[in-house]
Structure formats: structure tokens, C-alpha cells
Amino acid sequence: MFKKFIISCDEATTICDKNQYREATIFEKIKLSLHIFVCGYCKKYTEQNAAMSRFFNDYIESPCKGNKLDLVEKEELEHNLIEELKKSKKPGE
Amino acid sequence: MTEQLKHELNPDKWVKLHADFLFQYAVTRVSNHDMAKDLVQETFFSGLKGIDGFRGQAAERTWLVSILKRKIIDYYRKINSTKGKSEISMSFFEEGENQGAWIEAQAPKSWDNFADKEIENRELRDVLNECIHKLPEKYRIVFLLKTESQYESEDICNELGISPSNLWVIIHRARVQLRKCIETNWFKR
């Protein structure tokens, strides 16, 4: 019956990740606690994961530097949009 | 009529006002510059078509972003349905006999200089975003929907047509890879 509680590192860290979004079940949390009791790596992962969540909260804002639309591309967007606008207006309007 | 501040749509100014913002949004999610540009264009077209349905409750940009989100979800469904597991992702856990245990070299290391490192946040932001950009596209889209857009899991599963366990496997793989990337590029410098 104890077998139910024994999980691999892969499973343990999956639960840990799920828990970052507060979506792990109680049974899962118990399994995770038991696992990190005996596993140093996953214990570390769990500690660091809390920090990671904090980073994500604070810093995801995604300026992908150096990847911008250039002027030609914008003109192209503009041009296509205007064409589409014309089409959408009925003739005689 | 109740005099509420209603937002208006000005398609003539869309490119000027919103193209950069929408492009940034798209290009952080899909891997490819041209694909991101196409998604922006399609967003504008769909916007034109849907103009009559606009009720003025959201700002123009918010409204356009919501259209773009749909486009990205459609895009995800498309790449997800083309089979073939060509996308190679790093493995972190053993296969076979020792299945599911950490591969020694990939296991978490201590973050010794954690306390001083956390303060320098400008650079951390850059490292983080770079690491996110290195994720495989499929992971990145799902990870950002959950973490940044804070979608409900159920909604993501419905929209993307994946199972809950599938969702968590993807999030898990993304986060394991991000942890490693941040460790290498931030804590080990």
C-alpha cells in the first residue's frame, strides 16, 4: 500500500510545478513531501521553484530585443490593411 | 443614453499605434519573425471584420490583443496537430531502469550567490526572457498562457485541445528547462 506514495523525481517535480499554480491536490502534496524528505535534488528544486515563480511574476514582460518590425514591414502591413479596408466598404458608400 | 466613455476604433491608425506592441506580443510566443508579422496582419484583418461587434467597452489595444491571442491559439493547434516529434528537447530525467530519476548532470545545483544575485533585476529580466525564448515553441506558448496570461487550466486545455495531464507535463518540461537555463546563465556567471 505504501507503493502508492513512492514517486520518481520526474513525478515529484511535476507536482511541485503544479503546486506553483496552487493546483496540486492534497494527495499529491503528501507524495511530494515524502519524496523531498529523502531526495536532496528535488528538495533543492522545490526551494528554487518558489524563487522562479517570483521571478516570473516580476519579470515576464517580454521585450524580445532586437526583434522589431522594420519600416518596410510596417508599410506593408499598412498597405494591406488599407486594401482590406477598401474592400470592406461597399461601393457607392 | 447613459453617457459612458466609449472607446472607438480607428483602423487607419492601427499600424502606427499598435503594430509594434502586437508584434512584440506575438514574437515572444512564436519562434519566427515572419510568422509573428503574419499573425499581426491577420489580427488587423479579423479586427476589420469584427468591427461591428466592437462595443467600446475595452480599449482598442486590449481588443486587438484579445484577437491576437485567439490567432496564437489557432496557430498552436495547427503546429500541435502536425504530428512528428521533431522538436528535440533536452532530457533531464533517466529512462529505463532508473526511470524518472534526475540525470546527474542536469540535477539542480545550489544557487550560492542567490542573495546578492537577486537584486540586480534588470539583467535578471533579460536572462529570464532569453531563457523563455529558448524554449521550444509549443512549450513556450503553453507556459506563457498559464504563467503570464494566467489562464485557467481548464480553459487552456479546452482551447488547445490537450488533456490536463498533458498540460502539466508541458509546464513541467518548460520549467525544468527554464530552471537550468537560469542557473547556467545567471547563477553560475
Coordinates of N, CA and C in Angstrom, one line a residue, chain B:
Chain B
M1 N -29.6 58.3 -23.2 CA -28.5 57.4 -23.2 C -27.5 57.6 -22.1
T2 N -27.1 56.6 -21.5 CA -26.1 56.8 -20.4 C -24.8 57.2 -21.0
E3 N -24.2 58.2 -20.5 CA -23.0 58.8 -21.1 C -21.8 58.2 -20.5
Q4 N -21.4 57.0 -21.0 CA -20.2 56.4 -20.6 C -19.1 56.6 -21.6
L5 N -17.9 56.6 -21.1 CA -16.8 56.8 -22.0 C -16.6 55.6 -22.9
K6 N -17.0 55.8 -24.1 CA -16.8 54.6 -25.1 C -15.6 54.7 -25.9
H7 N -15.0 53.6 -26.0 CA -13.8 53.6 -26.9 C -14.1 53.5 -28.3
E8 N -13.3 54.0 -29.1 CA -13.5 53.9 -30.6 C -12.5 53.2 -31.3
L9 N -12.8 52.7 -32.5 CA -11.8 52.1 -33.3 C -11.4 52.9 -34.5
N10 N -10.1 53.1 -34.7 CA -9.6 53.8 -35.8 C -8.6 53.0 -36.6
P11 N -9.2 52.1 -37.5 CA -8.3 51.2 -38.3 C -7.2 51.9 -39.0
D12 N -7.4 53.1 -39.4 CA -6.3 53.8 -40.2 C -5.1 54.0 -39.3
K13 N -5.3 54.0 -38.0 CA -4.1 54.3 -37.2 C -3.6 53.0 -36.5
W14 N -4.1 51.9 -36.8 CA -3.8 50.7 -36.2 C -2.3 50.4 -36.3
V15 N -1.8 50.4 -37.5 CA -0.4 50.1 -37.7 C 0.5 51.0 -36.9
K16 N 0.2 52.3 -37.0 CA 1.0 53.3 -36.3 C 1.0 53.1 -34.8
L17 N -0.2 52.9 -34.3 CA -0.4 52.8 -32.8 C -0.1 51.5 -32.2
H18 N -0.4 50.4 -32.9 CA -0.4 49.1 -32.2 C 0.5 48.0 -32.8
A19 N 1.0 48.3 -34.0 CA 1.8 47.2 -34.7 C 3.0 46.7 -33.9
D20 N 3.7 47.7 -33.3 CA 4.9 47.3 -32.6 C 4.5 46.5 -31.3
F21 N 3.5 46.9 -30.6 CA 3.1 46.2 -29.4 C 2.6 44.8 -29.7
L22 N 1.8 44.7 -30.7 CA 1.2 43.4 -31.1 C 2.3 42.5 -31.6
F23 N 3.3 43.1 -32.4 CA 4.4 42.3 -32.9 C 5.2 41.7 -31.7
Q24 N 5.5 42.5 -30.7 CA 6.3 42.1 -29.6 C 5.6 40.9 -28.9
Y25 N 4.3 41.1 -28.7 CA 3.5 40.1 -28.1 C 3.6 38.8 -28.8
A26 N 3.5 38.9 -30.1 CA 3.5 37.7 -31.0 C 4.8 37.0 -31.0
V27 N 5.9 37.9 -31.2 CA 7.2 37.3 -31.4 C 7.8 36.7 -30.2
T28 N 7.3 37.0 -29.0 CA 7.8 36.3 -27.8 C 7.1 34.9 -27.7
R29 N 6.1 34.7 -28.4 CA 5.4 33.4 -28.3 C 5.7 32.5 -29.5
V30 N 5.7 33.0 -30.7 CA 6.1 32.1 -31.8 C 7.5 32.4 -32.1
S31 N 8.2 31.4 -32.7 CA 9.6 31.4 -32.9 C 10.1 32.3 -34.0
N32 N 9.2 32.6 -34.9 CA 9.7 33.1 -36.1 C 9.2 34.5 -36.4
H33 N 10.1 35.3 -36.8 CA 9.8 36.7 -37.1 C 8.6 36.9 -38.1
D34 N 8.7 36.2 -39.2 CA 7.7 36.3 -40.3 C 6.3 35.8 -39.8
M35 N 6.4 34.7 -39.1 CA 5.1 34.2 -38.6 C 4.5 35.2 -37.6
A36 N 5.3 35.9 -36.8 CA 4.7 36.9 -35.9 C 4.1 38.0 -36.7
K37 N 4.8 38.4 -37.8 CA 4.3 39.5 -38.6 C 2.9 39.1 -39.2
D38 N 2.9 37.9 -39.7 CA 1.6 37.4 -40.4 C 0.5 37.4 -39.4
L39 N 0.8 37.0 -38.1 CA -0.2 37.0 -37.1 C -0.8 38.4 -36.8
V40 N 0.1 39.3 -36.8 CA -0.3 40.7 -36.6 C -1.2 41.2 -37.8
Q41 N -0.8 40.8 -39.0 CA -1.6 41.2 -40.2 C -3.0 40.6 -40.1
E42 N -3.0 39.3 -39.7 CA -4.3 38.6 -39.6 C -5.2 39.2 -38.5
T43 N -4.5 39.6 -37.5 CA -5.2 40.3 -36.4 C -5.9 41.5 -36.9
F44 N -5.2 42.3 -37.7 CA -5.8 43.5 -38.2 C -7.0 43.2 -39.1
F45 N -6.8 42.2 -40.0 CA -7.9 41.8 -40.9 C -9.2 41.3 -40.1
S46 N -8.9 40.5 -39.1 CA -10.0 40.0 -38.3 C -10.7 41.1 -37.5
G47 N -9.8 42.1 -37.1 CA -10.4 43.3 -36.4 C -11.3 44.0 -37.3
L48 N -10.9 44.2 -38.6 CA -11.8 44.9 -39.5 C -13.1 44.2 -39.7
K49 N -13.0 42.9 -39.8 CA -14.3 42.1 -40.0 C -15.2 42.2 -38.8
G50 N -14.5 42.2 -37.6 CA -15.3 42.2 -36.4 C -15.7 43.6 -35.9
I51 N -15.4 44.6 -36.7 CA -15.6 46.0 -36.2 C -17.0 46.3 -35.7
D52 N -18.0 45.7 -36.3 CA -19.4 45.9 -35.9 C -19.7 45.3 -34.5
G53 N -18.9 44.3 -34.2 CA -19.2 43.7 -32.9 C -18.5 44.4 -31.7
F54 N -17.7 45.4 -32.1 CA -17.0 46.1 -31.0 C -17.9 47.0 -30.2
R55 N -18.0 46.8 -28.9 CA -18.9 47.5 -28.1 C -18.4 48.7 -27.4
G56 N -17.1 48.9 -27.6 CA -16.5 50.1 -27.0 C -16.2 50.0 -25.5
Q57 N -16.3 48.7 -25.0 CA -16.0 48.6 -23.5 C -14.6 48.4 -23.2
A58 N -13.8 47.9 -24.2 CA -12.4 47.7 -24.0 C -11.7 48.8 -24.8
A59 N -10.4 49.1 -24.4 CA -9.6 50.0 -25.2 C -9.3 49.2 -26.5
E60 N -9.0 50.0 -27.5 CA -8.7 49.5 -28.8 C -7.6 48.4 -28.8
R61 N -6.5 48.7 -28.0 CA -5.4 47.8 -28.0 C -5.8 46.5 -27.3
T62 N -6.5 46.6 -26.2 CA -6.9 45.4 -25.4 C -7.7 44.5 -26.4
W63 N -8.6 45.2 -27.1 CA -9.4 44.4 -28.0 C -8.6 43.7 -29.1
L64 N -7.6 44.4 -29.6 CA -6.8 43.8 -30.7 C -5.9 42.6 -30.1
V65 N -5.4 42.9 -28.8 CA -4.7 41.8 -28.2 C -5.5 40.5 -28.0
S66 N -6.8 40.7 -27.7 CA -7.6 39.5 -27.5 C -7.8 38.8 -28.8
I67 N -7.8 39.5 -29.9 CA -7.9 38.9 -31.2 C -6.6 38.1 -31.5
L68 N -5.5 38.8 -31.2 CA -4.2 38.2 -31.4 C -4.0 36.9 -30.6
K69 N -4.5 36.9 -29.4 CA -4.4 35.7 -28.5 C -5.1 34.5 -29.2
R70 N -6.3 34.8 -29.8 CA -7.0 33.7 -30.5 C -6.2 33.2 -31.7
K71 N -5.5 34.1 -32.4 CA -4.7 33.7 -33.5 C -3.6 32.8 -33.1
I72 N -3.0 33.2 -31.9 CA -1.9 32.4 -31.4 C -2.4 31.0 -31.0
I73 N -3.5 30.9 -30.4 CA -4.1 29.6 -30.0 C -4.4 28.8 -31.3
D74 N -4.9 29.4 -32.3 CA -5.2 28.7 -33.5 C -3.9 28.2 -34.1
Y75 N -2.9 29.0 -34.0 CA -1.5 28.6 -34.5 C -1.0 27.4 -33.8
Y76 N -1.2 27.5 -32.4 CA -0.7 26.4 -31.6 C -1.4 25.1 -32.0
R77 N -2.7 25.2 -32.2 CA -3.5 24.0 -32.6 C -3.0 23.4 -33.9
K78 N -2.6 24.3 -34.8 CA -2.1 23.9 -36.1 C -0.7 23.1 -35.9
I79 N 0.2 23.8 -35.2 CA 1.5 23.1 -35.1 C 1.4 21.8 -34.2
N80 N 0.5 21.8 -33.3 CA 0.3 20.6 -32.5 C -0.3 19.5 -33.2
S81 N -1.1 19.7 -34.2 CA -1.7 18.6 -34.9 C -0.8 18.1 -36.0
T82 N 0.2 18.8 -36.4 CA 1.1 18.2 -37.4 C 2.0 17.3 -36.5
K83 N 1.8 16.0 -36.8 CA 2.5 15.0 -35.9 C 4.0 15.0 -36.2
G84 N 4.7 14.1 -35.7 CA 6.1 14.1 -35.8 C 6.7 14.8 -34.7
K85 N 7.5 14.1 -33.9 CA 8.0 14.7 -32.7 C 9.4 15.3 -33.0
S86 N 9.4 16.1 -34.0 CA 10.7 16.6 -34.5 C 11.4 17.5 -33.5
E87 N 10.5 18.1 -32.6 CA 11.1 19.1 -31.7 C 11.9 18.3 -30.6
I88 N 13.2 18.6 -30.6 CA 14.0 17.9 -29.7 C 14.2 18.7 -28.4
S89 N 13.8 18.2 -27.3 CA 14.0 18.9 -26.1 C 15.0 18.1 -25.2
M90 N 15.7 18.9 -24.4 CA 16.7 18.3 -23.6 C 16.1 17.3 -22.6
S91 N 16.8 16.2 -22.3 CA 16.2 15.3 -21.3 C 16.9 15.6 -20.0
F92 N 16.1 15.6 -18.9 CA 16.5 15.8 -17.6 C 16.4 14.6 -16.7
F93 N 15.6 13.7 -17.1 CA 15.3 12.5 -16.2 C 15.7 11.2 -17.0
E94 N 16.1 10.2 -16.2 CA 16.6 9.0 -16.7 C 15.4 8.2 -17.4
E95 N 15.8 7.4 -18.4 CA 14.9 6.5 -19.0 C 15.3 5.1 -18.5
G96 N 14.4 4.1 -18.7 CA 14.8 2.7 -18.5 C 14.8 2.4 -17.0
E97 N 15.8 1.7 -16.6 CA 15.9 1.1 -15.3 C 15.6 2.1 -14.2
N98 N 16.2 3.2 -14.3 CA 16.2 4.2 -13.2 C 15.1 5.3 -13.6
Q99 N 14.1 4.9 -14.3 CA 13.2 5.9 -14.9 C 12.7 7.0 -14.0
G100 N 12.8 8.2 -14.4 CA 12.3 9.3 -13.7 C 13.2 9.9 -12.7
A101 N 14.4 9.3 -12.5 CA 15.4 9.9 -11.6 C 16.1 11.0 -12.3
W102 N 16.6 12.0 -11.6 CA 17.4 13.1 -12.2 C 18.6 12.5 -12.9
I103 N 18.9 13.0 -14.1 CA 20.2 12.7 -14.7 C 21.2 13.6 -14.0
E104 N 22.2 12.9 -13.4 CA 23.2 13.6 -12.5 C 23.6 15.0 -13.0
A105 N 24.0 15.1 -14.3 CA 24.5 16.4 -14.8 C 23.4 17.5 -14.9
Q106 N 22.2 17.1 -14.9 CA 21.1 18.0 -15.1 C 20.4 18.4 -13.8
A107 N 20.8 17.7 -12.7 CA 20.1 17.9 -11.5 C 20.4 19.3 -10.9
P108 N 19.5 19.8 -10.1 CA 19.7 21.2 -9.5 C 20.9 21.3 -8.7
K109 N 21.6 22.4 -9.0 CA 22.8 22.7 -8.2 C 22.4 23.8 -7.2
S110 N 23.3 24.0 -6.2 CA 23.0 25.1 -5.3 C 23.1 26.5 -6.0
W111 N 22.3 27.4 -5.6 CA 22.4 28.8 -6.0 C 23.1 29.6 -4.9
D112 N 24.4 29.5 -4.8 CA 25.1 30.0 -3.7 C 24.9 31.5 -3.5
N113 N 25.2 32.2 -4.6 CA 25.2 33.7 -4.6 C 23.8 34.2 -4.7
F114 N 22.8 33.5 -4.3 CA 21.4 33.8 -4.5 C 21.0 35.2 -4.0
A115 N 21.5 35.5 -2.8 CA 21.0 36.7 -2.1 C 21.5 38.0 -2.9
D116 N 22.8 38.0 -3.3 CA 23.2 39.2 -4.0 C 22.7 39.2 -5.4
K117 N 22.5 38.0 -5.9 CA 22.2 38.0 -7.3 C 20.7 38.5 -7.6
E118 N 19.9 38.3 -6.6 CA 18.5 38.6 -6.9 C 18.2 40.1 -7.0
I119 N 19.1 40.9 -6.5 CA 18.9 42.3 -6.5 C 19.0 43.0 -7.9
E120 N 20.0 42.4 -8.6 CA 20.3 43.1 -9.9 C 19.2 42.7 -10.9
N121 N 18.1 43.4 -10.8 CA 17.0 42.8 -11.5 C 16.9 43.1 -13.0
R122 N 17.5 44.2 -13.5 CA 17.5 44.5 -14.9 C 18.0 43.3 -15.7
E123 N 19.2 42.9 -15.3 CA 19.9 41.8 -16.0 C 19.1 40.5 -15.9
L124 N 18.6 40.3 -14.7 CA 17.8 39.1 -14.5 C 16.6 39.0 -15.5
R125 N 16.0 40.2 -15.6 CA 14.9 40.2 -16.6 C 15.3 39.8 -18.0
D126 N 16.5 40.3 -18.4 CA 17.0 39.9 -19.7 C 17.3 38.4 -19.8
V127 N 17.9 37.9 -18.8 CA 18.3 36.4 -18.8 C 17.0 35.6 -18.8
L128 N 16.0 36.0 -18.0 CA 14.8 35.3 -18.0 C 14.1 35.2 -19.3
N129 N 14.0 36.4 -20.0 CA 13.3 36.5 -21.2 C 14.1 35.7 -22.3
E130 N 15.4 35.7 -22.2 CA 16.2 35.0 -23.2 C 15.9 33.5 -23.0
C131 N 15.9 33.1 -21.7 CA 15.6 31.6 -21.5 C 14.2 31.2 -22.0
I132 N 13.3 32.1 -21.8 CA 11.9 31.8 -22.2 C 11.9 31.6 -23.8
H133 N 12.7 32.5 -24.4 CA 12.8 32.5 -25.8 C 13.5 31.2 -26.4
K134 N 14.3 30.6 -25.5 CA 15.0 29.3 -26.0 C 14.1 28.1 -25.8
L135 N 13.0 28.3 -25.1 CA 12.0 27.1 -25.0 C 11.5 26.7 -26.4
P136 N 11.2 25.4 -26.6 CA 10.6 25.0 -27.8 C 9.2 25.8 -27.9
E137 N 8.8 26.1 -29.1 CA 7.7 26.9 -29.3 C 6.4 26.4 -28.6
K138 N 6.2 25.1 -28.7 CA 5.0 24.5 -28.1 C 5.0 24.7 -26.6
Y139 N 6.1 24.6 -26.0 CA 6.2 24.7 -24.5 C 5.9 26.2 -24.2
R140 N 6.6 27.1 -25.0 CA 6.6 28.5 -24.7 C 5.1 29.0 -24.7
I141 N 4.4 28.7 -25.7 CA 3.0 29.2 -25.8 C 2.2 28.8 -24.6
V142 N 2.3 27.5 -24.3 CA 1.5 27.0 -23.1 C 2.0 27.6 -21.8
F143 N 3.3 27.6 -21.6 CA 3.9 28.2 -20.4 C 3.4 29.6 -20.2
L144 N 3.5 30.4 -21.3 CA 3.1 31.8 -21.1 C 1.6 32.0 -20.9
L145 N 0.8 31.2 -21.6 CA -0.7 31.3 -21.3 C -1.0 31.1 -19.8
K146 N -0.3 30.1 -19.3 CA -0.6 29.8 -17.9 C 0.1 30.8 -16.9
T147 N 1.3 31.1 -17.2 CA 2.1 31.9 -16.2 C 1.9 33.4 -16.4
E148 N 1.9 33.8 -17.6 CA 1.8 35.3 -17.8 C 0.3 35.7 -17.9
S149 N -0.4 35.0 -18.8 CA -1.8 35.4 -19.0 C -2.7 34.9 -18.0
Q150 N -2.1 33.9 -17.2 CA -2.9 33.4 -16.0 C -4.2 32.8 -16.4
Y151 N -4.3 32.1 -17.5 CA -5.5 31.4 -17.9 C -5.8 30.3 -16.9
E152 N -7.0 29.9 -16.8 CA -7.4 28.7 -16.0 C -7.0 27.5 -16.8
S153 N -6.5 26.5 -16.1 CA -6.0 25.3 -16.7 C -7.1 24.7 -17.6
E154 N -8.3 24.7 -17.1 CA -9.4 24.1 -17.9 C -9.6 24.9 -19.3
D155 N -9.5 26.2 -19.2 CA -9.6 26.9 -20.5 C -8.5 26.6 -21.4
I156 N -7.3 26.5 -20.9 CA -6.1 26.2 -21.8 C -6.4 24.8 -22.4
C157 N -6.8 23.8 -21.6 CA -7.0 22.5 -22.2 C -8.1 22.5 -23.3
N158 N -9.1 23.2 -23.0 CA -10.2 23.3 -24.0 C -9.8 24.0 -25.3
E159 N -9.1 25.2 -25.1 CA -8.7 26.0 -26.2 C -7.7 25.2 -27.1
L160 N -6.7 24.6 -26.4 CA -5.6 24.0 -27.2 C -5.9 22.5 -27.5
G161 N -7.0 22.0 -26.9 CA -7.3 20.6 -27.2 C -6.2 19.6 -26.6
I162 N -5.8 19.9 -25.4 CA -4.9 18.9 -24.7 C -5.5 18.5 -23.4
S163 N -5.0 17.4 -22.9 CA -5.6 16.9 -21.6 C -4.9 17.6 -20.4
P164 N -5.5 17.6 -19.3 CA -4.9 18.2 -18.1 C -3.5 17.6 -17.8
S165 N -3.4 16.3 -17.9 CA -2.1 15.7 -17.5 C -1.0 16.2 -18.6
N166 N -1.5 16.3 -19.8 CA -0.6 16.8 -20.9 C -0.2 18.2 -20.6
L167 N -1.1 19.0 -20.1 CA -0.8 20.4 -19.8 C 0.3 20.5 -18.7
W168 N 0.2 19.6 -17.7 CA 1.2 19.7 -16.6 C 2.5 19.1 -17.0
V169 N 2.5 18.2 -17.9 CA 3.8 17.7 -18.4 C 4.5 18.8 -19.2
I170 N 3.7 19.5 -20.0 CA 4.4 20.6 -20.8 C 4.9 21.7 -19.9
I171 N 4.1 22.1 -18.9 CA 4.5 23.1 -17.9 C 5.8 22.7 -17.2
H172 N 5.7 21.4 -16.8 CA 6.9 20.8 -16.1 C 8.1 20.9 -16.9
R173 N 8.0 20.4 -18.1 CA 9.2 20.4 -19.0 C 9.7 21.8 -19.2
A174 N 8.8 22.7 -19.4 CA 9.2 24.1 -19.6 C 10.0 24.7 -18.4
R175 N 9.4 24.4 -17.2 CA 10.0 25.0 -16.0 C 11.3 24.3 -15.7
V176 N 11.5 23.0 -15.9 CA 12.7 22.3 -15.7 C 13.8 22.9 -16.6
Q177 N 13.4 23.2 -17.8 CA 14.4 23.7 -18.7 C 14.7 25.2 -18.4
L178 N 13.7 25.9 -17.9 CA 14.0 27.3 -17.5 C 14.9 27.4 -16.3
R179 N 14.6 26.5 -15.4 CA 15.5 26.5 -14.1 C 16.9 26.3 -14.5
K180 N 17.1 25.3 -15.4 CA 18.5 25.0 -15.8 C 19.1 26.2 -16.5
C181 N 18.4 26.8 -17.4 CA 18.9 27.9 -18.2 C 19.2 29.1 -17.3
I182 N 18.4 29.4 -16.3 CA 18.6 30.5 -15.4 C 19.8 30.2 -14.5
E183 N 19.9 28.9 -14.1 CA 21.1 28.5 -13.3 C 22.4 28.8 -14.1
T184 N 22.4 28.3 -15.3 CA 23.6 28.4 -16.1 C 23.9 29.9 -16.4
N185 N 22.9 30.7 -16.8 CA 23.2 32.0 -17.3 C 23.1 33.1 -16.2
W186 N 22.7 32.8 -15.1 CA 22.5 33.8 -14.1 C 23.3 33.5 -12.8
F187 N 23.1 32.3 -12.3 CA 23.8 32.0 -11.0 C 25.2 31.5 -11.2
K188 N 25.6 31.0 -12.3 CA 26.9 30.5 -12.5 C 27.9 31.4 -13.2
R189 N 27.4 32.6 -13.3 CA 28.3 33.6 -14.0 C 29.4 34.1 -13.1

